[in-house]
Short mmCIF file of C-alpha atoms and ligand atoms in Angstrom, two decimals:
data_model
loop_
_atom_site.label_atom_id
_atom_site.label_comp_id
_atom_site.label_asym_id
_atom_site.label_seq_id
_atom_site.Cartn_x
_atom_site.Cartn_y
_atom_site.Cartn_z
CA MET A 1 12.36 -4.42 -33.74
CA SER A 2 10.81 -4.67 -30.32
CA ARG A 3 11.74 -3.40 -26.92
CA ILE A 4 11.55 -6.25 -24.41
CA VAL A 5 12.14 -6.89 -20.73
CA MET A 6 13.39 -10.35 -19.75
CA LYS A 7 13.34 -11.36 -16.08
CA PHE A 8 15.25 -14.33 -14.70
CA GLY A 9 14.46 -15.80 -11.28
CA GLY A 10 16.81 -17.29 -8.70
CA THR A 11 16.96 -20.85 -10.06
CA SER A 12 17.69 -19.50 -13.54
CA VAL A 13 20.78 -17.63 -12.31
CA ALA A 14 21.78 -20.10 -9.57
CA ASN A 15 25.39 -20.50 -10.78
CA LEU A 16 27.72 -19.37 -13.56
CA GLU A 17 26.72 -22.17 -15.86
CA ARG A 18 23.09 -21.08 -15.66
CA ILE A 19 24.03 -17.44 -16.03
CA ARG A 20 25.78 -18.44 -19.26
CA ALA A 21 22.58 -20.14 -20.45
CA VAL A 22 20.64 -17.00 -19.58
CA ALA A 23 23.18 -14.93 -21.53
CA GLU A 24 22.54 -17.14 -24.58
CA ARG A 25 18.84 -16.35 -24.41
CA VAL A 26 19.54 -12.66 -24.03
CA LYS A 27 21.95 -12.78 -26.97
CA GLN A 28 19.31 -14.42 -29.16
CA GLU A 29 16.90 -11.57 -28.49
CA ALA A 30 19.58 -8.92 -29.01
CA ASP A 31 20.80 -10.59 -32.22
CA ALA A 32 17.22 -10.57 -33.49
CA GLY A 33 17.45 -6.76 -33.38
CA ASN A 34 15.50 -6.18 -30.17
CA GLN A 35 16.30 -3.63 -27.50
CA VAL A 36 16.74 -5.76 -24.39
CA ALA A 37 16.48 -4.84 -20.72
CA VAL A 38 17.06 -7.69 -18.28
CA VAL A 39 16.00 -7.95 -14.64
CA VAL A 40 17.72 -10.54 -12.48
CA SER A 41 17.04 -12.08 -9.08
CA ALA A 42 19.73 -13.20 -6.67
CA MET A 43 21.11 -16.75 -7.02
CA ALA A 44 18.65 -19.30 -5.61
CA GLY A 45 18.93 -19.47 -1.82
CA THR A 46 20.99 -16.29 -1.52
CA THR A 47 18.20 -14.02 -0.28
CA ASP A 48 17.17 -16.64 2.32
CA GLN A 49 20.77 -16.80 3.54
CA LEU A 50 21.06 -13.00 3.72
CA ILE A 51 17.83 -12.75 5.72
CA LYS A 52 19.11 -15.43 8.12
CA TRP A 53 22.30 -13.49 8.71
CA VAL A 54 20.37 -10.31 9.39
CA GLU A 55 18.14 -12.11 11.89
CA GLU A 56 21.13 -13.72 13.59
CA ALA A 57 22.96 -10.41 13.77
CA SER A 58 19.98 -8.56 15.18
CA PRO A 59 16.57 -10.11 15.86
CA LEU A 60 14.92 -6.68 16.16
CA HIS A 61 16.82 -5.25 13.24
CA ASP A 62 16.80 -1.81 11.68
CA ALA A 63 14.71 -2.31 8.52
CA ARG A 64 16.98 0.03 6.54
CA GLU A 65 20.00 -2.16 7.24
CA TYR A 66 17.93 -5.28 6.48
CA ASP A 67 17.38 -3.83 3.00
CA ALA A 68 21.06 -2.89 2.63
CA VAL A 69 21.97 -6.52 3.24
CA VAL A 70 19.20 -8.47 1.48
CA SER A 71 19.35 -6.38 -1.70
CA SER A 72 22.97 -7.40 -2.24
CA GLY A 73 22.28 -10.77 -3.89
CA GLU A 74 20.94 -9.12 -7.03
CA GLN A 75 24.02 -6.94 -7.39
CA VAL A 76 26.16 -10.03 -7.89
CA THR A 77 23.99 -11.64 -10.57
CA ALA A 78 23.49 -8.38 -12.48
CA GLY A 79 27.26 -7.80 -12.67
CA LEU A 80 28.04 -11.40 -13.55
CA LEU A 81 25.49 -11.47 -16.37
CA ALA A 82 26.94 -8.23 -17.79
CA LEU A 83 30.44 -9.76 -17.70
CA VAL A 84 29.35 -12.98 -19.39
CA LEU A 85 27.51 -11.06 -22.12
CA GLN A 86 30.51 -8.81 -22.70
CA ASN A 87 32.67 -11.91 -23.15
CA MET A 88 30.23 -13.08 -25.80
CA GLY A 89 30.74 -9.84 -27.69
CA ILE A 90 27.47 -8.21 -26.57
CA SER A 91 27.55 -4.67 -25.18
CA ALA A 92 26.00 -4.81 -21.73
CA ARG A 93 26.05 -2.95 -18.43
CA SER A 94 24.50 -3.53 -15.03
CA TRP A 95 22.36 -1.09 -13.03
CA LEU A 96 21.46 -1.14 -9.38
CA GLY A 97 18.06 0.18 -8.32
CA TRP A 98 19.51 3.55 -7.20
CA GLN A 99 21.44 3.99 -10.42
CA VAL A 100 18.37 3.89 -12.66
CA PRO A 101 16.90 5.30 -10.32
CA PHE A 102 13.95 3.23 -9.17
CA LYS A 103 12.29 5.56 -6.65
CA THR A 104 10.19 3.86 -3.97
CA ASN A 105 8.44 4.87 -0.77
CA ASN A 106 10.31 4.23 2.48
CA VAL A 107 8.43 1.14 3.66
CA HIS A 108 11.57 -0.95 4.02
CA GLY A 109 11.18 -4.65 3.30
CA SER A 110 8.07 -4.16 1.15
CA ALA A 111 8.52 -0.80 -0.53
CA ARG A 112 6.31 0.35 -3.39
CA ILE A 113 7.70 1.76 -6.60
CA GLU A 114 6.72 5.40 -7.06
CA ASN A 115 8.66 6.57 -10.06
CA ILE A 116 11.25 5.27 -12.51
CA ASP A 117 13.45 7.61 -14.50
CA THR A 118 14.31 5.67 -17.64
CA THR A 119 16.00 8.49 -19.56
CA GLN A 120 19.51 7.09 -19.28
CA MET A 121 18.46 3.52 -19.80
CA ILE A 122 16.53 4.38 -22.96
CA ASP A 123 19.63 6.14 -24.34
CA ARG A 124 21.64 2.96 -23.79
CA LEU A 125 18.94 0.72 -25.22
CA GLU A 126 18.87 2.86 -28.33
CA ASP A 127 22.62 2.37 -28.63
CA ASN A 128 21.92 -1.39 -28.52
CA ILE A 129 23.42 -1.88 -25.11
CA VAL A 130 21.78 -4.64 -23.06
CA CYS A 131 20.69 -3.04 -19.78
CA ILE A 132 20.76 -5.44 -16.85
CA MET A 133 18.99 -4.33 -13.74
CA ALA A 134 19.27 -5.80 -10.27
CA GLY A 135 15.68 -6.71 -9.36
CA PHE A 136 13.96 -6.41 -5.97
CA GLN A 137 15.46 -3.03 -5.06
CA GLY A 138 15.01 0.70 -5.23
CA ILE A 139 15.88 3.88 -3.39
CA SER A 140 13.77 5.97 -1.04
CA ASP A 141 13.52 9.75 -0.81
CA ASP A 142 15.92 9.60 2.15
CA ASN A 143 18.52 8.04 -0.16
CA ARG A 144 18.31 4.64 1.48
CA ILE A 145 18.20 1.29 -0.35
CA THR A 146 14.78 -0.35 -0.24
CA THR A 147 13.53 -3.81 -1.21
CA LEU A 148 10.17 -4.70 -2.68
CA GLY A 149 9.18 -7.77 -0.64
CA ARG A 150 9.88 -11.44 -1.37
CA GLY A 151 9.54 -12.27 -5.03
CA GLY A 152 9.89 -8.56 -5.79
CA SER A 153 12.00 -8.95 -8.93
CA ASP A 154 8.80 -9.80 -10.80
CA THR A 155 7.50 -6.37 -9.85
CA SER A 156 10.80 -4.73 -10.83
CA ALA A 157 10.47 -6.34 -14.26
CA VAL A 158 6.85 -5.36 -14.87
CA ALA A 159 7.45 -1.83 -13.58
CA LEU A 160 10.46 -1.46 -15.85
CA ALA A 161 8.46 -2.81 -18.80
CA ALA A 162 5.71 -0.26 -18.10
CA ALA A 163 8.18 2.61 -17.72
CA LEU A 164 10.09 1.65 -20.87
CA ASN A 165 6.85 1.13 -22.75
CA ALA A 166 8.18 -2.31 -23.67
CA ASP A 167 6.38 -4.55 -26.12
CA ARG A 168 6.75 -7.61 -23.86
CA CYS A 169 7.74 -8.63 -20.38
CA ASP A 170 8.97 -12.21 -20.32
CA ILE A 171 9.29 -13.76 -16.87
CA TYR A 172 11.64 -16.74 -17.05
CA THR A 173 11.37 -19.16 -14.16
CA ASP A 174 11.90 -22.81 -13.18
CA VAL A 175 8.51 -24.12 -14.39
CA GLU A 176 7.05 -23.87 -17.89
CA GLY A 177 4.39 -21.30 -17.08
CA VAL A 178 1.41 -20.76 -14.85
CA TYR A 179 -0.24 -24.06 -13.99
CA THR A 180 -3.69 -24.99 -12.72
CA THR A 181 -1.96 -25.43 -9.36
CA ASP A 182 1.60 -25.71 -8.04
CA PRO A 183 3.15 -28.40 -10.28
CA ARG A 184 5.47 -29.34 -7.43
CA ILE A 185 2.53 -30.47 -5.33
CA VAL A 186 0.23 -31.92 -7.99
CA SER A 187 1.97 -33.81 -10.77
CA ALA A 188 -1.26 -33.74 -12.80
CA ALA A 189 -1.20 -29.91 -12.84
CA ARG A 190 -1.76 -28.53 -16.31
CA LYS A 191 -0.01 -25.55 -17.88
CA LEU A 192 -2.40 -22.78 -18.87
CA ASP A 193 -1.79 -21.24 -22.30
CA LYS A 194 -3.53 -18.08 -21.13
CA VAL A 195 -4.73 -16.78 -17.80
CA THR A 196 -6.62 -13.55 -17.15
CA TYR A 197 -5.03 -10.73 -15.14
CA GLU A 198 -7.81 -11.08 -12.60
CA GLU A 199 -7.35 -14.80 -12.11
CA MET A 200 -3.59 -14.41 -11.96
CA LEU A 201 -4.02 -11.67 -9.37
CA GLU A 202 -6.17 -13.94 -7.20
CA MET A 203 -3.84 -16.91 -7.71
CA ALA A 204 -0.80 -14.85 -6.74
CA SER A 205 -2.40 -13.22 -3.74
CA LEU A 206 -3.78 -16.57 -2.57
CA GLY A 207 -0.37 -18.21 -2.54
CA ALA A 208 0.85 -19.15 -6.06
CA LYS A 209 4.28 -17.56 -5.82
CA VAL A 210 5.05 -17.89 -9.53
CA LEU A 211 4.41 -14.12 -9.83
CA GLN A 212 4.53 -11.57 -7.04
CA THR A 213 1.01 -10.18 -6.52
CA ARG A 214 2.06 -6.57 -7.06
CA SER A 215 3.62 -7.43 -10.40
CA VAL A 216 0.24 -8.70 -11.60
CA SER A 217 -1.73 -5.65 -10.48
CA MET A 218 0.88 -3.43 -12.05
CA ALA A 219 0.70 -5.38 -15.33
CA MET A 220 -3.08 -5.14 -15.25
CA ASN A 221 -3.10 -1.40 -14.57
CA HIS A 222 -0.49 -0.57 -17.20
CA GLY A 223 -1.53 -3.14 -19.81
CA VAL A 224 1.89 -4.84 -19.77
CA ARG A 225 1.97 -8.04 -21.83
CA VAL A 226 3.39 -10.58 -19.42
CA GLN A 227 4.48 -14.02 -20.39
CA VAL A 228 5.67 -16.65 -17.87
CA LEU A 229 8.00 -19.27 -19.29
CA SER A 230 10.84 -21.62 -18.43
CA SER A 231 14.48 -20.66 -18.73
CA PHE A 232 15.29 -24.37 -19.07
CA THR A 233 13.15 -25.35 -22.08
CA ASP A 234 12.02 -23.69 -25.28
CA LYS A 235 8.34 -24.48 -24.85
CA PRO A 236 5.73 -21.73 -25.04
CA GLY A 237 4.72 -20.40 -21.65
CA THR A 238 1.60 -18.74 -20.27
CA LEU A 239 0.32 -15.38 -21.44
CA VAL A 240 -1.42 -13.16 -18.92
CA VAL A 241 -4.26 -11.52 -20.86
CA ASP A 242 -7.53 -9.60 -20.67
CA GLU A 243 -10.64 -11.67 -20.13
CA ASP A 244 -11.97 -11.07 -23.64
CA GLU A 245 -8.89 -12.80 -25.08
CA ILE A 246 -10.00 -16.11 -23.54
CA VAL A 247 -12.56 -17.86 -25.67
CA GLU A 248 -13.34 -20.94 -23.62
CA LYS A 249 -13.79 -19.88 -20.04
CA GLN A 250 -13.33 -22.51 -17.37
CA VAL A 251 -15.52 -22.35 -14.29
CA VAL A 252 -12.46 -23.06 -12.15
CA SER A 253 -9.07 -22.37 -13.67
CA GLY A 254 -6.79 -22.83 -10.71
CA ILE A 255 -6.27 -23.95 -7.13
CA ALA A 256 -3.91 -22.10 -4.82
CA TYR A 257 -2.69 -22.71 -1.28
CA ALA A 258 -1.09 -20.42 1.27
CA LYS A 259 0.81 -21.90 4.18
CA ASP A 260 1.82 -18.64 5.78
CA GLU A 261 -1.53 -18.04 7.44
CA ALA A 262 -2.44 -18.11 11.12
CA LYS A 263 -5.79 -18.24 12.83
CA ILE A 264 -6.67 -16.19 15.88
CA THR A 265 -9.82 -16.82 17.92
CA LEU A 266 -11.22 -14.52 20.57
CA VAL A 267 -13.66 -16.48 22.72
CA GLY A 268 -16.46 -14.86 24.71
CA VAL A 269 -16.22 -11.29 23.40
CA GLN A 270 -18.82 -8.87 24.83
CA ASN A 271 -21.32 -8.50 22.00
CA THR A 272 -21.88 -4.75 21.90
CA PRO A 273 -22.20 -2.45 18.86
CA GLY A 274 -18.83 -1.26 17.57
CA ILE A 275 -16.89 -4.16 19.04
CA ALA A 276 -15.56 -5.35 15.67
CA GLY A 277 -14.16 -1.88 14.99
CA GLU A 278 -12.51 -1.84 18.41
CA ILE A 279 -10.78 -5.11 17.63
CA PHE A 280 -9.89 -4.67 13.96
CA GLY A 281 -9.12 -0.95 14.12
CA PRO A 282 -6.00 -1.32 16.28
CA LEU A 283 -4.86 -4.30 14.19
CA ALA A 284 -5.12 -2.19 11.03
CA GLU A 285 -3.23 0.64 12.73
CA GLY A 286 -0.52 -1.86 13.61
CA ASN A 287 -0.33 -2.86 9.90
CA VAL A 288 -1.63 -6.37 10.62
CA ASN A 289 -3.54 -7.52 7.58
CA VAL A 290 -6.70 -9.38 8.61
CA ASP A 291 -8.03 -11.68 5.92
CA MET A 292 -10.83 -14.18 6.65
CA ILE A 293 -13.28 -13.41 9.46
CA ILE A 294 -16.12 -15.36 11.09
CA GLN A 295 -18.28 -14.39 14.00
CA ASN A 296 -20.55 -16.66 16.07
CA ILE A 297 -23.02 -15.02 18.41
CA SER A 298 -24.18 -16.96 21.47
CA GLU A 299 -27.82 -17.92 21.77
CA ASP A 300 -28.61 -15.18 24.27
CA GLY A 301 -26.84 -12.63 22.02
CA LYS A 302 -24.59 -11.37 24.86
CA LYS A 303 -21.33 -12.96 23.80
CA THR A 304 -19.62 -13.64 20.50
CA ASP A 305 -16.64 -15.67 19.32
CA LEU A 306 -14.53 -14.04 16.63
CA THR A 307 -12.15 -16.03 14.44
CA PHE A 308 -9.93 -14.43 11.83
CA THR A 309 -6.69 -14.99 9.96
CA VAL A 310 -3.52 -12.91 9.84
CA PRO A 311 -0.13 -13.54 8.18
CA GLU A 312 1.81 -16.10 10.21
CA GLY A 313 4.66 -13.66 10.74
CA ASP A 314 2.30 -11.17 12.41
CA VAL A 315 0.79 -13.47 15.06
CA ASP A 316 2.90 -12.18 17.94
CA LYS A 317 2.24 -8.59 16.97
CA ALA A 318 -1.52 -9.27 16.65
CA GLU A 319 -1.62 -10.96 20.05
CA ALA A 320 0.23 -8.08 21.66
CA ILE A 321 -2.20 -5.57 20.13
CA LEU A 322 -5.26 -7.55 21.22
CA LYS A 323 -3.94 -7.91 24.76
CA ASP A 324 -3.25 -4.22 24.80
CA THR A 325 -6.75 -3.25 23.65
CA GLY A 326 -7.73 -3.03 27.31
CA HIS A 327 -11.40 -2.15 26.94
CA VAL A 328 -12.22 -5.10 24.65
CA LYS A 329 -13.30 -7.86 27.04
CA TYR A 330 -12.93 -11.45 26.02
CA ALA A 331 -12.57 -14.73 27.92
CA LYS A 332 -9.76 -16.33 25.94
CA LEU A 333 -7.37 -15.69 23.04
CA MET A 334 -6.16 -18.65 21.01
CA SER A 335 -3.82 -18.71 18.02
CA ASP A 336 -3.02 -21.54 15.63
CA THR A 337 -0.35 -21.50 12.92
CA GLU A 338 -0.99 -25.06 11.77
CA VAL A 339 -3.48 -23.97 9.14
CA VAL A 340 -3.42 -23.60 5.36
CA LYS A 341 -5.73 -21.58 3.16
CA ILE A 342 -6.93 -23.40 0.05
CA SER A 343 -8.61 -21.42 -2.73
CA VAL A 344 -10.38 -22.28 -5.96
CA ILE A 345 -10.26 -19.50 -8.55
CA GLY A 346 -12.01 -18.88 -11.85
CA VAL A 347 -13.71 -16.02 -13.70
CA GLY A 348 -16.34 -18.54 -14.80
CA MET A 349 -17.63 -18.62 -11.21
CA ARG A 350 -19.40 -15.33 -11.87
CA SER A 351 -21.94 -17.14 -13.99
CA HIS A 352 -21.88 -20.58 -12.36
CA ALA A 353 -23.52 -21.52 -9.09
CA GLY A 354 -22.58 -24.56 -7.07
CA VAL A 355 -18.78 -24.27 -6.97
CA ALA A 356 -18.75 -23.69 -3.21
CA ALA A 357 -21.03 -26.66 -2.51
CA ARG A 358 -18.87 -28.89 -4.67
CA MET A 359 -15.73 -27.70 -2.91
CA PHE A 360 -17.18 -28.33 0.55
CA GLU A 361 -18.53 -31.78 -0.40
CA THR A 362 -15.17 -32.79 -1.83
CA LEU A 363 -13.34 -31.81 1.34
CA ALA A 364 -15.97 -33.50 3.50
CA ALA A 365 -15.60 -36.73 1.53
CA LYS A 366 -11.88 -36.69 2.44
CA GLY A 367 -12.72 -36.07 6.09
CA ILE A 368 -11.24 -32.55 6.00
CA ASN A 369 -12.89 -30.05 8.33
CA ILE A 370 -13.37 -26.47 7.12
CA GLN A 371 -12.50 -23.90 9.80
CA VAL A 372 -13.15 -20.59 8.05
CA ILE A 373 -14.61 -19.66 4.66
CA SER A 374 -14.33 -16.51 2.59
CA THR A 375 -15.52 -15.76 -0.93
CA SER A 376 -15.30 -13.13 -3.62
CA GLU A 377 -16.77 -12.97 -7.09
CA ILE A 378 -14.15 -15.24 -8.64
CA LYS A 379 -12.75 -17.25 -5.71
CA ILE A 380 -13.67 -19.34 -2.69
CA SER A 381 -11.15 -19.84 0.09
CA VAL A 382 -11.27 -22.20 3.04
CA LEU A 383 -8.98 -22.62 6.00
CA ILE A 384 -8.07 -26.21 6.91
CA ARG A 385 -5.56 -28.03 9.10
CA ALA A 386 -2.07 -27.80 7.59
CA GLU A 387 -1.48 -31.55 7.43
CA TYR A 388 -4.30 -32.01 4.88
CA TYR A 389 -3.31 -29.36 2.39
CA GLU A 390 -1.80 -31.59 -0.29
CA LEU A 391 -4.71 -34.00 -0.07
CA ALA A 392 -7.17 -31.13 -0.38
CA VAL A 393 -5.41 -29.48 -3.34
CA ARG A 394 -5.19 -32.81 -5.22
CA ALA A 395 -8.82 -33.73 -4.56
CA LEU A 396 -10.11 -30.32 -5.67
CA HIS A 397 -7.86 -30.35 -8.72
CA THR A 398 -9.43 -33.62 -9.84
CA VAL A 399 -13.02 -32.70 -8.98
CA PHE A 400 -12.90 -29.47 -10.94
CA GLY A 401 -11.60 -31.27 -14.03
CA LEU A 402 -8.14 -29.72 -14.00
CA ASP A 403 -5.98 -32.88 -14.08
CA SER A 404 -3.89 -33.16 -17.24
CA ASP A 405 -4.81 -35.93 -19.67
CA GLN A 406 -1.41 -37.57 -19.45
CA GLU A 407 -1.85 -38.63 -15.83
P1 ADP B 501 11.65 -17.50 -9.49
O1 ADP B 501 12.83 -17.76 -8.63
O2 ADP B 501 11.89 -17.79 -10.94
O3 ADP B 501 11.04 -16.15 -9.27
P2 ADP B 501 9.61 -18.70 -7.81
O4 ADP B 501 10.11 -19.80 -6.95
O5 ADP B 501 9.41 -17.38 -7.19
O6 ADP B 501 10.57 -18.60 -9.08
O7 ADP B 501 8.24 -19.12 -8.51
C1 ADP B 501 8.17 -20.32 -9.27
C2 ADP B 501 7.56 -21.42 -8.41
O8 ADP B 501 6.19 -21.11 -8.16
C3 ADP B 501 7.50 -22.77 -9.07
O9 ADP B 501 8.70 -23.48 -8.88
C4 ADP B 501 6.30 -23.43 -8.41
O10 ADP B 501 6.67 -24.36 -7.42
C5 ADP B 501 5.55 -22.29 -7.73
N1 ADP B 501 4.13 -22.25 -8.05
C6 ADP B 501 3.12 -22.19 -7.16
N2 ADP B 501 1.93 -22.19 -7.77
C7 ADP B 501 2.17 -22.24 -9.09
C8 ADP B 501 1.34 -22.26 -10.26
N3 ADP B 501 0.00 -22.22 -10.16
N4 ADP B 501 1.93 -22.33 -11.47
C9 ADP B 501 3.28 -22.36 -11.58
N5 ADP B 501 4.12 -22.35 -10.53
C10 ADP B 501 3.59 -22.29 -9.29
N1 LIG B 502 15.70 -12.39 -4.48
C1 LIG B 502 14.41 -11.90 -3.98
C2 LIG B 502 13.69 -13.01 -3.23
O1 LIG B 502 14.19 -14.11 -3.12
C3 LIG B 502 13.56 -11.33 -5.05
C4 LIG B 502 13.12 -12.30 -6.12
O2 LIG B 502 13.68 -13.38 -6.28
O3 LIG B 502 12.17 -11.96 -6.84
O4 LIG B 502 12.63 -12.79 -2.71
MG1 MG B 503 9.75 -15.43 -7.77
#
C-alpha cells in the first residue's frame, strides 16, 4: 500500500466527461489499495474568465477579493469529482484550502504556503476515503482566501504530498511528460524519461509552464518524488529526480521560452558610484523583479546606458518608479514588450565549454539579433525580438541534438 497524491490540471477536468475519466484513474489507484489524495485545478479557461471578470469589475481591484473570485473555479471541480467518485461506489469528499487548512502568508495573488495541518485528512485517508482538494488556494492568518499564483495547483499538490509524507506525487496534464521544449511549438520535441530537479527548476522558471516553479523547488527541498504524465494516455511520463539518478547526462537537456518579459532601457545615465543601487533599489522595494541586466559605459566614462528586463505586467509600475526616482538623471527611458527570452538548460553545461558560442552562432545564422544575455551555471538566456521566438527555439532544438528521431 502506498499513499499517493494525484493532481489533475485544467484540461484534464475541462468537462464532466473528462472528470469521469479522471475518476476512473483515481478509482484504479484506490482499488489497488492505495491511500489517495487528489488535487484538482479549475476547468480549462475558467481561471482566465474569472480574472477577466475581476478586471472588468474593478481595474484597480482589492487583491483579497481577486482571490475570493479566482479561487472559485477549483471549488467546482473538487465537488464534482467527489460526486462522480461517490456514484462509482468510492468514498470521497472534497476540501477547500481553508478546510484542510492550507495556511499561507497574505501576499494575495501569489501567496506562499506556510503550514498544512493534515491531521484530519490523514484520518480520512486511513479510513480509505479519497480526499479531493481544491488546488491553487489557501487561507491567510487574517482568515482571508489566498491564491498561489498561476499554475499554483502544482504547488498545492507537491506541498500536500510533502505534508502527507506521500510516496508519490503524480501530476497529470495534457502532454505526456516534460519535453525537451514545449511540444506545442516544436513537433520534434522529445519526452524526457527523467529530468533533474535543478534542470526542471530552471526550465519552469524560464518559461516551461508544465510545472509551476515553486512546486519544483518545494519538491527538491522536501525530496518529493514527482512524476509528470498525461491524463489522456497510459504512457509512462517524466520522473523528476536527483542528478545522480541520471546516468547519461546531456550537455543541453531543454530549451525554454518566456514571452511575458519586457525590456527597459535607461539612456545616458550619470555614471557615478552607487547609481545601480539607486535605480534597482527602488524597483526591488516596489516588488519589481529585475532579471537580465546589461550596462554600457560611454567612451569618456561619464555616461552609461542600462538595459534590463522585468515581467511584462510590471512595466508601468517600473516606469513610474524610475520616473519618481528624482535624483537619478538619465536622458531617456524606453520600454519594449515585444521581446522573448530564450534559454538553453542542462546540468552538463557545468563541464562543457562552448554552449554559449554555439547558441549565439545558431541565432546569428538565422539573422536573429541578441539584445541581452544572462548566464548561470546550467543555463544561458538571451533576449530576442518576439517575432523570432519559434524560429529560434526550433533552430536551437536541432543544433543541440534534441530533435526526436521520428521527425
Ligand atoms: P495543466 O492545466 O495540466 O496544469 P499547463 O497548461 O499548466 O497544464 O501545462 C502544460 C503545458 O505546458 C503543455 O500543454 C505545454 O504546452 C506546456 N509546456 C511548455 N514547455 C513544456 C515542456 N518543456 N514540456 C512539456 N510541456 C511544456
Ligand atoms: N486554475 C489555476 C490557474 O489556471 C491554477 C492551476 O491551474 O494550477 O492558474
Ligand atoms: Mg499548470
